[in-house]
PDB file of C-alpha atoms in Angstrom:
ATOM      1  CA  UNK A 236      -5.826  -4.610 -32.397  1.00 69.00           C
ATOM      2  CA  UNK A 237      -8.033  -2.882 -29.817  1.00 87.00           C
ATOM      3  CA  UNK A 238      -6.606  -1.445 -26.623  1.00 94.00           C
ATOM      4  CA  UNK A 239      -8.485  -2.970 -23.669  1.00 95.00           C
ATOM      5  CA  UNK A 240     -10.664  -0.412 -21.959  1.00 95.00           C
ATOM      6  CA  UNK A 241      -9.424  -1.596 -18.593  1.00 97.00           C
ATOM      7  CA  UNK A 242      -5.712  -1.574 -19.487  1.00 98.00           C
ATOM      8  CA  UNK A 243      -5.028   0.720 -16.531  1.00 98.00           C
ATOM      9  CA  UNK A 244      -6.177  -2.039 -14.174  1.00 98.00           C
ATOM     10  CA  UNK A 245      -3.714  -4.594 -15.606  1.00 98.00           C
ATOM     11  CA  UNK A 246      -1.192  -5.112 -12.773  1.00 98.00           C
ATOM     12  CA  UNK A 247       2.287  -4.126 -13.954  1.00 98.00           C
ATOM     13  CA  UNK A 248       5.855  -3.705 -12.756  1.00 98.00           C
ATOM     14  CA  UNK A 249       8.041  -0.850 -13.967  1.00 98.00           C
ATOM     15  CA  UNK A 250      11.711  -1.742 -13.953  1.00 98.00           C
ATOM     16  CA  UNK A 251      13.402   0.977 -16.003  1.00 98.00           C
ATOM     17  CA  UNK A 252      12.674   4.438 -14.672  1.00 98.00           C
ATOM     18  CA  UNK A 253      14.899   7.145 -13.213  1.00 98.00           C
ATOM     19  CA  UNK A 254      13.559   9.007 -10.223  1.00 98.00           C
ATOM     20  CA  UNK A 255      15.008  12.349 -11.221  1.00 97.00           C
ATOM     21  CA  UNK A 256      13.617  11.795 -14.714  1.00 97.00           C
ATOM     22  CA  UNK A 257      10.081  11.298 -13.405  1.00 98.00           C
ATOM     23  CA  UNK A 258       9.850  14.943 -12.360  1.00 98.00           C
ATOM     24  CA  UNK A 259       6.592  16.471 -13.500  1.00 98.00           C
ATOM     25  CA  UNK A 260       7.081  19.527 -15.762  1.00 96.00           C
ATOM     26  CA  UNK A 261       5.239  21.753 -13.287  1.00 97.00           C
ATOM     27  CA  UNK A 262       7.405  20.466 -10.422  1.00 98.00           C
ATOM     28  CA  UNK A 263      10.565  21.116 -12.421  1.00 97.00           C
ATOM     29  CA  UNK A 264       9.362  24.678 -13.083  1.00 97.00           C
ATOM     30  CA  UNK A 265       9.073  25.178  -9.332  1.00 97.00           C
ATOM     31  CA  UNK A 266      12.527  23.750  -8.716  1.00 97.00           C
ATOM     32  CA  UNK A 267      14.038  25.943 -11.438  1.00 97.00           C
ATOM     33  CA  UNK A 268      12.375  29.055  -9.988  1.00 97.00           C
ATOM     34  CA  UNK A 269      13.614  28.210  -6.506  1.00 97.00           C
ATOM     35  CA  UNK A 270      17.227  27.558  -7.512  1.00 96.00           C
ATOM     36  CA  UNK A 271      17.534  30.017 -10.368  1.00 96.00           C
ATOM     37  CA  UNK A 272      18.798  27.218 -12.620  1.00 95.00           C
ATOM     38  CA  UNK A 273      17.516  27.152 -16.151  1.00 94.00           C
ATOM     39  CA  UNK A 274      16.937  23.710 -17.605  1.00 95.00           C
ATOM     40  CA  UNK A 275      16.957  23.456 -21.425  1.00 93.00           C
ATOM     41  CA  UNK A 276      14.180  21.326 -22.817  1.00 88.00           C
ATOM     42  CA  UNK A 277      15.577  20.434 -26.224  1.00 93.00           C
ATOM     43  CA  UNK A 278      17.608  17.315 -26.901  1.00 95.00           C
ATOM     44  CA  UNK A 279      18.133  15.043 -29.855  1.00 92.00           C
ATOM     45  CA  UNK A 280      20.323  12.184 -28.641  1.00 92.00           C
ATOM     46  CA  UNK A 281      21.669  10.599 -25.490  1.00 89.00           C
ATOM     47  CA  UNK A 282      24.603  13.016 -24.933  1.00 89.00           C
ATOM     48  CA  UNK A 283      22.388  16.106 -25.291  1.00 93.00           C
ATOM     49  CA  UNK A 284      19.763  14.559 -23.018  1.00 94.00           C
ATOM     50  CA  UNK A 285      22.400  13.769 -20.381  1.00 90.00           C
ATOM     51  CA  UNK A 286      23.224  17.515 -20.382  1.00 92.00           C
ATOM     52  CA  UNK A 287      19.569  18.424 -19.878  1.00 95.00           C
ATOM     53  CA  UNK A 288      19.145  15.760 -17.209  1.00 94.00           C
ATOM     54  CA  UNK A 289      22.223  17.013 -15.368  1.00 92.00           C
ATOM     55  CA  UNK A 290      20.794  20.531 -15.221  1.00 94.00           C
ATOM     56  CA  UNK A 291      17.505  19.216 -13.837  1.00 96.00           C
ATOM     57  CA  UNK A 292      19.386  17.049 -11.318  1.00 94.00           C
ATOM     58  CA  UNK A 293      21.113  20.190 -10.045  1.00 94.00           C
ATOM     59  CA  UNK A 294      17.800  21.726  -8.990  1.00 96.00           C
ATOM     60  CA  UNK A 295      16.936  18.879  -6.592  1.00 95.00           C
ATOM     61  CA  UNK A 296      19.061  20.028  -3.667  1.00 92.00           C
ATOM     62  CA  UNK A 297      16.672  20.667  -0.785  1.00 94.00           C
ATOM     63  CA  UNK A 298      15.377  18.207   1.819  1.00 96.00           C
ATOM     64  CA  UNK A 299      11.908  17.165   0.712  1.00 97.00           C
ATOM     65  CA  UNK A 300      12.705  17.115  -2.998  1.00 97.00           C
ATOM     66  CA  UNK A 301      13.272  13.371  -3.298  1.00 97.00           C
ATOM     67  CA  UNK A 302      10.298  12.556  -1.105  1.00 98.00           C
ATOM     68  CA  UNK A 303       8.175  14.681  -3.414  1.00 98.00           C
ATOM     69  CA  UNK A 304       9.552  12.931  -6.513  1.00 98.00           C
ATOM     70  CA  UNK A 305       8.689   9.525  -5.004  1.00 98.00           C
ATOM     71  CA  UNK A 306       5.191  10.592  -4.027  1.00 98.00           C
ATOM     72  CA  UNK A 307       4.403  12.126  -7.403  1.00 98.00           C
ATOM     73  CA  UNK A 308       5.851   9.175  -9.318  1.00 98.00           C
ATOM     74  CA  UNK A 309       3.759   6.725  -7.315  1.00 98.00           C
ATOM     75  CA  UNK A 310       0.607   8.788  -7.902  1.00 98.00           C
ATOM     76  CA  UNK A 311       1.209   8.699 -11.669  1.00 97.00           C
ATOM     77  CA  UNK A 312       2.327   5.073 -11.699  1.00 98.00           C
ATOM     78  CA  UNK A 313      -0.634   3.817  -9.689  1.00 98.00           C
ATOM     79  CA  UNK A 314      -3.003   5.345 -12.240  1.00 97.00           C
ATOM     80  CA  UNK A 315      -1.254   3.245 -14.889  1.00 97.00           C
ATOM     81  CA  UNK A 316      -1.598   0.041 -12.917  1.00 98.00           C
ATOM     82  CA  UNK A 317       1.950  -0.185 -11.573  1.00 98.00           C
ATOM     83  CA  UNK A 318       2.037  -2.371  -8.478  1.00 98.00           C
ATOM     84  CA  UNK A 319       5.800  -2.741  -8.150  1.00 98.00           C
ATOM     85  CA  UNK A 320       8.584  -0.378  -9.273  1.00 98.00           C
ATOM     86  CA  UNK A 321      12.364  -0.445  -9.282  1.00 98.00           C
ATOM     87  CA  UNK A 322      13.418   3.164  -9.458  1.00 98.00           C
ATOM     88  CA  UNK A 323      16.961   4.156 -10.306  1.00 98.00           C
ATOM     89  CA  UNK A 324      18.340   7.182  -8.498  1.00 96.00           C
ATOM     90  CA  UNK A 325      21.656   8.957  -8.137  1.00 90.00           C
ATOM     91  CA  UNK A 326      22.546  10.261  -4.702  1.00 83.00           C
ATOM     92  CA  UNK A 327      26.142  11.480  -5.102  1.00 78.00           C
ATOM     93  CA  UNK A 328      26.764  15.144  -4.434  1.00 77.00           C
ATOM     94  CA  UNK A 329      23.601  15.790  -2.500  1.00 85.00           C
ATOM     95  CA  UNK A 330      23.877  17.985   0.633  1.00 83.00           C
ATOM     96  CA  UNK A 331      21.379  15.741   2.450  1.00 90.00           C
ATOM     97  CA  UNK A 332      20.568  12.019   2.656  1.00 93.00           C
ATOM     98  CA  UNK A 333      18.209  11.900  -0.295  1.00 95.00           C
ATOM     99  CA  UNK A 334      18.307   8.094  -0.398  1.00 96.00           C
ATOM    100  CA  UNK A 335      16.982   7.790   3.155  1.00 96.00           C
ATOM    101  CA  UNK A 336      14.338  10.398   2.292  1.00 97.00           C
ATOM    102  CA  UNK A 337      13.280   8.490  -0.837  1.00 97.00           C
ATOM    103  CA  UNK A 338      13.152   5.195   1.070  1.00 97.00           C
ATOM    104  CA  UNK A 339      11.017   6.729   3.807  1.00 98.00           C
ATOM    105  CA  UNK A 340       8.618   8.264   1.274  1.00 98.00           C
ATOM    106  CA  UNK A 341       8.376   4.928  -0.559  1.00 98.00           C
ATOM    107  CA  UNK A 342       7.548   3.099   2.665  1.00 97.00           C
ATOM    108  CA  UNK A 343       4.434   5.261   3.027  1.00 97.00           C
ATOM    109  CA  UNK A 344       3.053   4.333  -0.385  1.00 96.00           C
ATOM    110  CA  UNK A 345       0.104   1.952  -0.315  1.00 94.00           C
ATOM    111  CA  UNK A 346      -0.547   1.425  -4.016  1.00 96.00           C
ATOM    112  CA  UNK A 347       2.980   0.781  -5.297  1.00 98.00           C
ATOM    113  CA  UNK A 348       5.748  -1.332  -3.738  1.00 98.00           C
ATOM    114  CA  UNK A 349       8.969   0.600  -4.448  1.00 98.00           C
ATOM    115  CA  UNK A 350      12.539  -0.636  -4.465  1.00 98.00           C
ATOM    116  CA  UNK A 351      15.600   1.239  -5.673  1.00 98.00           C
ATOM    117  CA  UNK A 352      18.522   0.781  -8.061  1.00 98.00           C
ATOM    118  CA  UNK A 353      21.724   2.613  -7.149  1.00 97.00           C
ATOM    119  CA  UNK A 354      22.610   4.501 -10.316  1.00 96.00           C
ATOM    120  CA  UNK A 355      26.119   5.332 -11.489  1.00 95.00           C
ATOM    121  CA  UNK A 356      27.387   7.281 -14.487  1.00 93.00           C
ATOM    122  CA  UNK A 357      29.992   5.628 -16.685  1.00 93.00           C
ATOM    123  CA  UNK A 358      31.478   8.981 -17.733  1.00 92.00           C
ATOM    124  CA  UNK A 359      32.293   9.927 -14.118  1.00 91.00           C
ATOM    125  CA  UNK A 360      35.210   8.616 -12.015  1.00 93.00           C
ATOM    126  CA  UNK A 361      34.649   5.120 -10.708  1.00 95.00           C
ATOM    127  CA  UNK A 362      35.566   6.401  -7.245  1.00 95.00           C
ATOM    128  CA  UNK A 363      32.178   8.163  -7.110  1.00 93.00           C
ATOM    129  CA  UNK A 364      30.491   4.852  -7.805  1.00 95.00           C
ATOM    130  CA  UNK A 365      32.322   3.267  -4.892  1.00 95.00           C
ATOM    131  CA  UNK A 366      31.005   6.095  -2.676  1.00 93.00           C
ATOM    132  CA  UNK A 367      27.503   5.285  -3.886  1.00 94.00           C
ATOM    133  CA  UNK A 368      27.974   1.600  -3.098  1.00 95.00           C
ATOM    134  CA  UNK A 369      29.046   2.471   0.441  1.00 93.00           C
ATOM    135  CA  UNK A 370      26.070   4.813   0.801  1.00 92.00           C
ATOM    136  CA  UNK A 371      23.589   2.030   0.078  1.00 94.00           C
ATOM    137  CA  UNK A 372      25.178  -0.521   2.412  1.00 94.00           C
ATOM    138  CA  UNK A 373      22.600  -1.896   4.805  1.00 93.00           C
ATOM    139  CA  UNK A 374      19.639  -0.346   2.941  1.00 96.00           C
ATOM    140  CA  UNK A 375      17.443  -3.356   2.080  1.00 96.00           C
ATOM    141  CA  UNK A 376      15.221  -1.276  -0.183  1.00 98.00           C
ATOM    142  CA  UNK A 377      18.153  -0.974  -2.629  1.00 98.00           C
ATOM    143  CA  UNK A 378      18.027  -4.164  -4.673  1.00 98.00           C
ATOM    144  CA  UNK A 379      20.404  -3.500  -7.577  1.00 98.00           C
ATOM    145  CA  UNK A 380      23.209  -1.408  -8.953  1.00 98.00           C
ATOM    146  CA  UNK A 381      23.034   0.340 -12.305  1.00 98.00           C
ATOM    147  CA  UNK A 382      25.307   2.012 -14.814  1.00 97.00           C
ATOM    148  CA  UNK A 383      24.112   4.686 -17.219  1.00 95.00           C
ATOM    149  CA  UNK A 384      25.373   7.663 -19.175  1.00 90.00           C
ATOM    150  CA  UNK A 385      26.989   7.840 -22.637  1.00 88.00           C
ATOM    151  CA  UNK A 386      28.009   4.409 -23.892  1.00 91.00           C
ATOM    152  CA  UNK A 387      30.378   5.407 -26.720  1.00 88.00           C
ATOM    153  CA  UNK A 388      33.882   5.841 -25.413  1.00 92.00           C
ATOM    154  CA  UNK A 389      32.967   4.696 -21.893  1.00 93.00           C
ATOM    155  CA  UNK A 390      33.144   0.888 -21.718  1.00 94.00           C
ATOM    156  CA  UNK A 391      31.974  -0.768 -18.487  1.00 96.00           C
ATOM    157  CA  UNK A 392      35.245  -2.546 -17.695  1.00 96.00           C
ATOM    158  CA  UNK A 393      36.430   0.009 -15.089  1.00 97.00           C
ATOM    159  CA  UNK A 394      33.274  -0.831 -13.110  1.00 98.00           C
ATOM    160  CA  UNK A 395      33.776  -4.584 -13.132  1.00 98.00           C
ATOM    161  CA  UNK A 396      35.145  -4.808  -9.603  1.00 98.00           C
ATOM    162  CA  UNK A 397      32.439  -2.460  -8.326  1.00 98.00           C
ATOM    163  CA  UNK A 398      29.740  -4.750  -9.697  1.00 98.00           C
ATOM    164  CA  UNK A 399      31.546  -7.801  -8.309  1.00 98.00           C
ATOM    165  CA  UNK A 400      31.597  -6.248  -4.843  1.00 98.00           C
ATOM    166  CA  UNK A 401      27.935  -5.261  -5.224  1.00 98.00           C
ATOM    167  CA  UNK A 402      27.141  -8.903  -6.012  1.00 98.00           C
ATOM    168  CA  UNK A 403      28.964 -10.017  -2.885  1.00 97.00           C
ATOM    169  CA  UNK A 404      26.732  -7.618  -0.962  1.00 97.00           C
ATOM    170  CA  UNK A 405      23.631  -9.176  -2.417  1.00 97.00           C
ATOM    171  CA  UNK A 406      22.817  -6.574  -5.046  1.00 98.00           C
ATOM    172  CA  UNK A 407      21.682  -7.406  -8.569  1.00 98.00           C
ATOM    173  CA  UNK A 408      23.224  -5.982 -11.737  1.00 98.00           C
ATOM    174  CA  UNK A 409      21.072  -3.901 -14.112  1.00 98.00           C
ATOM    175  CA  UNK A 410      23.302  -1.738 -16.318  1.00 98.00           C
ATOM    176  CA  UNK A 411      22.294   0.247 -19.387  1.00 98.00           C
ATOM    177  CA  UNK A 412      23.627  -1.080 -22.683  1.00 98.00           C
ATOM    178  CA  UNK A 413      22.674  -1.374 -26.337  1.00 97.00           C
ATOM    179  CA  UNK A 414      20.942   1.997 -26.538  1.00 96.00           C
ATOM    180  CA  UNK A 415      23.239   4.550 -28.165  1.00 90.00           C
ATOM    181  CA  UNK A 416      25.932   1.941 -28.805  1.00 93.00           C
ATOM    182  CA  UNK A 417      25.707  -1.420 -30.497  1.00 95.00           C
ATOM    183  CA  UNK A 418      25.889  -5.100 -29.553  1.00 97.00           C
ATOM    184  CA  UNK A 419      29.469  -4.801 -28.274  1.00 96.00           C
ATOM    185  CA  UNK A 420      28.153  -2.651 -25.433  1.00 97.00           C
ATOM    186  CA  UNK A 421      25.675  -5.369 -24.438  1.00 98.00           C
ATOM    187  CA  UNK A 422      28.365  -8.042 -24.664  1.00 98.00           C
ATOM    188  CA  UNK A 423      30.610  -5.978 -22.371  1.00 97.00           C
ATOM    189  CA  UNK A 424      27.778  -5.535 -19.849  1.00 98.00           C
ATOM    190  CA  UNK A 425      27.201  -9.272 -19.792  1.00 98.00           C
ATOM    191  CA  UNK A 426      30.890 -10.214 -19.564  1.00 98.00           C
ATOM    192  CA  UNK A 427      32.433  -7.442 -17.456  1.00 97.00           C
ATOM    193  CA  UNK A 428      29.466  -6.678 -15.179  1.00 98.00           C
ATOM    194  CA  UNK A 429      27.610 -10.031 -15.261  1.00 98.00           C
ATOM    195  CA  UNK A 430      24.403  -8.157 -16.013  1.00 98.00           C
ATOM    196  CA  UNK A 431      21.250  -9.901 -14.841  1.00 98.00           C
ATOM    197  CA  UNK A 432      19.026  -7.428 -16.697  1.00 98.00           C
ATOM    198  CA  UNK A 433      19.849  -5.033 -19.495  1.00 98.00           C
ATOM    199  CA  UNK A 434      18.296  -1.573 -19.456  1.00 98.00           C
ATOM    200  CA  UNK A 435      17.404  -0.991 -23.119  1.00 98.00           C
ATOM    201  CA  UNK A 436      19.356  -3.692 -25.008  1.00 98.00           C
ATOM    202  CA  UNK A 437      17.385  -3.015 -28.182  1.00 98.00           C
ATOM    203  CA  UNK A 438      20.429  -3.143 -30.410  1.00 98.00           C
ATOM    204  CA  UNK A 439      20.869  -6.843 -29.637  1.00 98.00           C
ATOM    205  CA  UNK A 440      18.948  -7.390 -32.860  1.00 98.00           C
ATOM    206  CA  UNK A 441      22.079  -6.353 -34.768  1.00 98.00           C
ATOM    207  CA  UNK A 442      23.865  -9.516 -33.580  1.00 98.00           C
ATOM    208  CA  UNK A 443      21.719 -12.616 -33.905  1.00 97.00           C
ATOM    209  CA  UNK A 444      24.219 -14.719 -31.961  1.00 98.00           C
ATOM    210  CA  UNK A 445      24.073 -12.294 -29.050  1.00 98.00           C
ATOM    211  CA  UNK A 446      20.284 -12.136 -29.255  1.00 98.00           C
ATOM    212  CA  UNK A 447      20.140 -15.914 -29.197  1.00 98.00           C
ATOM    213  CA  UNK A 448      22.252 -16.002 -26.072  1.00 98.00           C
ATOM    214  CA  UNK A 449      20.049 -13.398 -24.389  1.00 98.00           C
ATOM    215  CA  UNK A 450      16.993 -15.491 -25.217  1.00 98.00           C
ATOM    216  CA  UNK A 451      18.614 -18.736 -24.100  1.00 98.00           C
ATOM    217  CA  UNK A 452      19.759 -17.235 -20.805  1.00 98.00           C
ATOM    218  CA  UNK A 453      16.489 -15.338 -20.404  1.00 98.00           C
ATOM    219  CA  UNK A 454      18.282 -12.063 -19.678  1.00 98.00           C
ATOM    220  CA  UNK A 455      15.439  -9.525 -19.365  1.00 98.00           C
ATOM    221  CA  UNK A 456      15.495  -6.448 -21.588  1.00 98.00           C
ATOM    222  CA  UNK A 457      13.822  -3.400 -20.022  1.00 98.00           C
ATOM    223  CA  UNK A 458      12.852  -1.476 -23.161  1.00 98.00           C
ATOM    224  CA  UNK A 459      11.624   2.129 -23.415  1.00 98.00           C
ATOM    225  CA  UNK A 460      10.064   2.824 -26.862  1.00 98.00           C
ATOM    226  CA  UNK A 461       9.274   6.523 -26.467  1.00 98.00           C
ATOM    227  CA  UNK A 462      12.717   7.177 -24.978  1.00 98.00           C
ATOM    228  CA  UNK A 463      14.323   5.411 -27.936  1.00 98.00           C
ATOM    229  CA  UNK A 464      12.346   7.622 -30.321  1.00 97.00           C
ATOM    230  CA  UNK A 465      13.067  10.886 -28.517  1.00 97.00           C
ATOM    231  CA  UNK A 466      16.799  10.141 -28.272  1.00 96.00           C
ATOM    232  CA  UNK A 467      17.216   9.076 -31.857  1.00 96.00           C
ATOM    233  CA  UNK A 468      17.880   5.402 -31.217  1.00 96.00           C
ATOM    234  CA  UNK A 469      15.108   4.679 -33.755  1.00 97.00           C
ATOM    235  CA  UNK A 470      13.870   7.066 -36.478  1.00 97.00           C
ATOM    236  CA  UNK A 471      10.208   6.114 -35.937  1.00 98.00           C
ATOM    237  CA  UNK A 472       8.236   3.883 -33.589  1.00 98.00           C
ATOM    238  CA  UNK A 473       7.394   1.661 -36.545  1.00 97.00           C
ATOM    239  CA  UNK A 474      11.125   1.045 -36.954  1.00 98.00           C
ATOM    240  CA  UNK A 475      11.536  -0.003 -33.325  1.00 98.00           C
ATOM    241  CA  UNK A 476      13.033  -3.511 -32.903  1.00 98.00           C
ATOM    242  CA  UNK A 477      10.556  -4.453 -30.186  1.00 98.00           C
ATOM    243  CA  UNK A 478       8.772  -6.878 -32.519  1.00 98.00           C
ATOM    244  CA  UNK A 479      11.997  -8.675 -33.429  1.00 98.00           C
ATOM    245  CA  UNK A 480      12.952  -9.014 -29.764  1.00 98.00           C
ATOM    246  CA  UNK A 481       9.460 -10.291 -28.867  1.00 98.00           C
ATOM    247  CA  UNK A 482       9.298 -12.779 -31.752  1.00 98.00           C
ATOM    248  CA  UNK A 483      12.767 -14.088 -30.831  1.00 98.00           C
ATOM    249  CA  UNK A 484      11.498 -14.985 -27.388  1.00 98.00           C
ATOM    250  CA  UNK A 485      13.301 -12.344 -25.342  1.00 98.00           C
ATOM    251  CA  UNK A 486      11.863 -11.358 -21.948  1.00 98.00           C
ATOM    252  CA  UNK A 487      11.022  -7.788 -22.988  1.00 98.00           C
ATOM    253  CA  UNK A 488       9.103  -5.303 -20.893  1.00 98.00           C
ATOM    254  CA  UNK A 489       8.156  -1.728 -21.717  1.00 98.00           C
ATOM    255  CA  UNK A 490       8.948   1.174 -19.401  1.00 98.00           C
ATOM    256  CA  UNK A 491       9.005   4.958 -19.300  1.00 98.00           C
ATOM    257  CA  UNK A 492      12.699   5.688 -18.558  1.00 98.00           C
ATOM    258  CA  UNK A 493      12.335   9.479 -17.978  1.00 98.00           C
ATOM    259  CA  UNK A 494       8.645  10.242 -18.365  1.00 98.00           C
ATOM    260  CA  UNK A 495       8.927  13.820 -17.104  1.00 97.00           C
ATOM    261  CA  UNK A 496      11.051  14.710 -20.118  1.00 97.00           C
ATOM    262  CA  UNK A 497       9.643  12.359 -22.759  1.00 97.00           C
ATOM    263  CA  UNK A 498       5.965  13.225 -22.303  1.00 93.00           C
ATOM    264  CA  UNK A 499       4.903   9.639 -21.917  1.00 93.00           C
ATOM    265  CA  UNK A 500       3.475   7.343 -19.269  1.00 96.00           C
ATOM    266  CA  UNK A 501       3.336   3.590 -18.867  1.00 98.00           C
ATOM    267  CA  UNK A 502      -0.128   3.229 -20.378  1.00 97.00           C
ATOM    268  CA  UNK A 503       1.159   4.974 -23.514  1.00 97.00           C
ATOM    269  CA  UNK A 504       4.120   2.599 -23.667  1.00 98.00           C
ATOM    270  CA  UNK A 505       1.751  -0.375 -23.393  1.00 98.00           C
ATOM    271  CA  UNK A 506      -0.427   1.074 -26.135  1.00 98.00           C
ATOM    272  CA  UNK A 507       2.640   1.515 -28.363  1.00 98.00           C
ATOM    273  CA  UNK A 508       3.662  -2.082 -27.687  1.00 98.00           C
ATOM    274  CA  UNK A 509       0.129  -3.252 -28.358  1.00 98.00           C
ATOM    275  CA  UNK A 510       0.232  -1.685 -31.811  1.00 97.00           C
ATOM    276  CA  UNK A 511       3.741  -2.849 -32.671  1.00 98.00           C
ATOM    277  CA  UNK A 512       3.145  -6.392 -31.428  1.00 98.00           C
ATOM    278  CA  UNK A 513      -0.531  -6.673 -32.416  1.00 97.00           C
ATOM    279  CA  UNK A 514      -1.419  -7.740 -28.896  1.00 97.00           C
ATOM    280  CA  UNK A 515      -4.680  -9.207 -27.772  1.00 96.00           C
ATOM    281  CA  UNK A 516      -5.682  -9.345 -24.097  1.00 97.00           C
ATOM    282  CA  UNK A 517      -3.452 -12.346 -23.410  1.00 97.00           C
ATOM    283  CA  UNK A 518      -0.600 -10.542 -25.166  1.00 97.00           C
ATOM    284  CA  UNK A 519      -0.920  -7.543 -22.882  1.00 98.00           C
ATOM    285  CA  UNK A 520      -0.947  -9.919 -19.919  1.00 98.00           C
ATOM    286  CA  UNK A 521       2.219 -11.586 -21.199  1.00 98.00           C
ATOM    287  CA  UNK A 522       3.902  -8.170 -21.507  1.00 98.00           C
ATOM    288  CA  UNK A 523       2.960  -7.380 -17.898  1.00 98.00           C
ATOM    289  CA  UNK A 524       4.169 -10.807 -16.781  1.00 98.00           C
ATOM    290  CA  UNK A 525       7.514 -10.086 -18.460  1.00 98.00           C
ATOM    291  CA  UNK A 526       7.841  -6.940 -16.378  1.00 98.00           C
ATOM    292  CA  UNK A 527       7.393  -9.032 -13.238  1.00 98.00           C
ATOM    293  CA  UNK A 528       9.790 -11.741 -14.422  1.00 98.00           C
ATOM    294  CA  UNK A 529      12.362  -9.086 -15.288  1.00 98.00           C
ATOM    295  CA  UNK A 530      12.186  -7.572 -11.842  1.00 98.00           C
ATOM    296  CA  UNK A 531      14.125  -8.380  -8.665  1.00 98.00           C
ATOM    297  CA  UNK A 532      10.960  -8.558  -6.592  1.00 98.00           C
ATOM    298  CA  UNK A 533      10.783 -11.330  -3.978  1.00 97.00           C
ATOM    299  CA  UNK A 534       9.327 -14.613  -5.213  1.00 97.00           C
ATOM    300  CA  UNK A 535       6.191 -14.243  -3.081  1.00 98.00           C
ATOM    301  CA  UNK A 536       5.422 -10.829  -4.543  1.00 98.00           C
ATOM    302  CA  UNK A 537       6.116 -12.052  -8.067  1.00 98.00           C
ATOM    303  CA  UNK A 538       3.698 -14.942  -7.531  1.00 98.00           C
ATOM    304  CA  UNK A 539       1.037 -12.555  -6.219  1.00 98.00           C
ATOM    305  CA  UNK A 540       1.455 -10.269  -9.233  1.00 98.00           C
ATOM    306  CA  UNK A 541       1.329 -13.185 -11.677  1.00 98.00           C
ATOM    307  CA  UNK A 542      -1.925 -14.344 -10.129  1.00 98.00           C
ATOM    308  CA  UNK A 543      -3.398 -10.829 -10.428  1.00 98.00           C
ATOM    309  CA  UNK A 544      -2.263 -10.586 -14.070  1.00 98.00           C
ATOM    310  CA  UNK A 545      -3.798 -13.997 -14.837  1.00 98.00           C
ATOM    311  CA  UNK A 546      -7.053 -12.915 -13.264  1.00 97.00           C
ATOM    312  CA  UNK A 547      -7.075  -9.734 -15.373  1.00 98.00           C
ATOM    313  CA  UNK A 548      -6.463 -11.759 -18.556  1.00 97.00           C
ATOM    314  CA  UNK A 549      -9.454 -14.019 -17.784  1.00 95.00           C
ATOM    315  CA  UNK A 550     -11.832 -11.079 -17.335  1.00 92.00           C
ATOM    316  CA  UNK A 551     -11.831 -10.248 -21.014  1.00 74.00           C
TER     317      UNK A 551
END
C-alpha cells in the first residue's frame, strides 16, 4: 500500500469534528494567557478528556474567538482537501452570540463549505439542550443536532423529545454512541433519538446483529481512529475495528474529532485508514465518497463532490 502523493487534493468531507476541539495549540496558549485559565494536557479516556475539553472551552469567552476558530480550522482543513465540513459546536453559557459569529466567519470561507451541528452534552440537564435548540431556530447553516459527553450512566432517552422536536424543525440527528460504551449505546441512539448518523459507532462490531442492521439501513458511522487510540477505546491502531466495519459494508468515514488535542489532521487519518484497509487509489476515493454520503450536504453539492472525487480517482 502506497499513499498517493496527491492525497491532499482528494476532495473530502469532514463530518465529525468539534469546533472547540480544533483549537491550535498555539491559539489555546494565547487564550489561556488571556483568561488566566490553565488547561491540563493529559488525558487517558473519555471522562478525563471531557474535563480537559471543558477547561479549554472556558477560555473561549471573548467576541472574535469563535470566528478565529472557524478561520483556523478552515485553513487547516483546506490543506487536507476538505471541501465540505459539518462542525459541531456548543454555544450554551457564552456571553456573546458565538453561533452567529461562527456562521458569519464560515460564510467568508472560499475553500470549505461549512455547516454546523448543534452540540449537547448528555451529562448536563436536558433543559440546556432545549435552550440550544431555541438558539439555532431559523439558522439555516445549522443542519443537525448532536449529543456527546460520557456515555456510561447517561443514556439518551431523556433527549428523545428534544431530538423529535429538532426533526420537526428540519434538523438531522447525529449523536455520539458506541465509543466509550458498547452496542447498547448505539441501539439506544437509533431507537430513542432516531439517529441518522452515528458519531463513532465503532463498537457495533461487538454485536453482529446490530452491525448488520447498520449496514442494511446504511447508517453512516463517522469514525475517528486517532481519537479512539488517544482515549483508550482501542489499545493500538492495529486493533481498531475499522477493517471489520469496512468489510461488513458499513458507510464509514474517517475524521479528526478534536485535532487540536489529538495531534492529528485529516490526511493522517486517511493514511491510517489506508494502512488498515490496504487501500489503493480507488479505495481512498471510496473512503472520501463515504464522507460525502454520510453528510447532510444538499444533493447538488454531494453530486458535485462525487464528480470531483471520481475525477481524482481517474488521474492515478
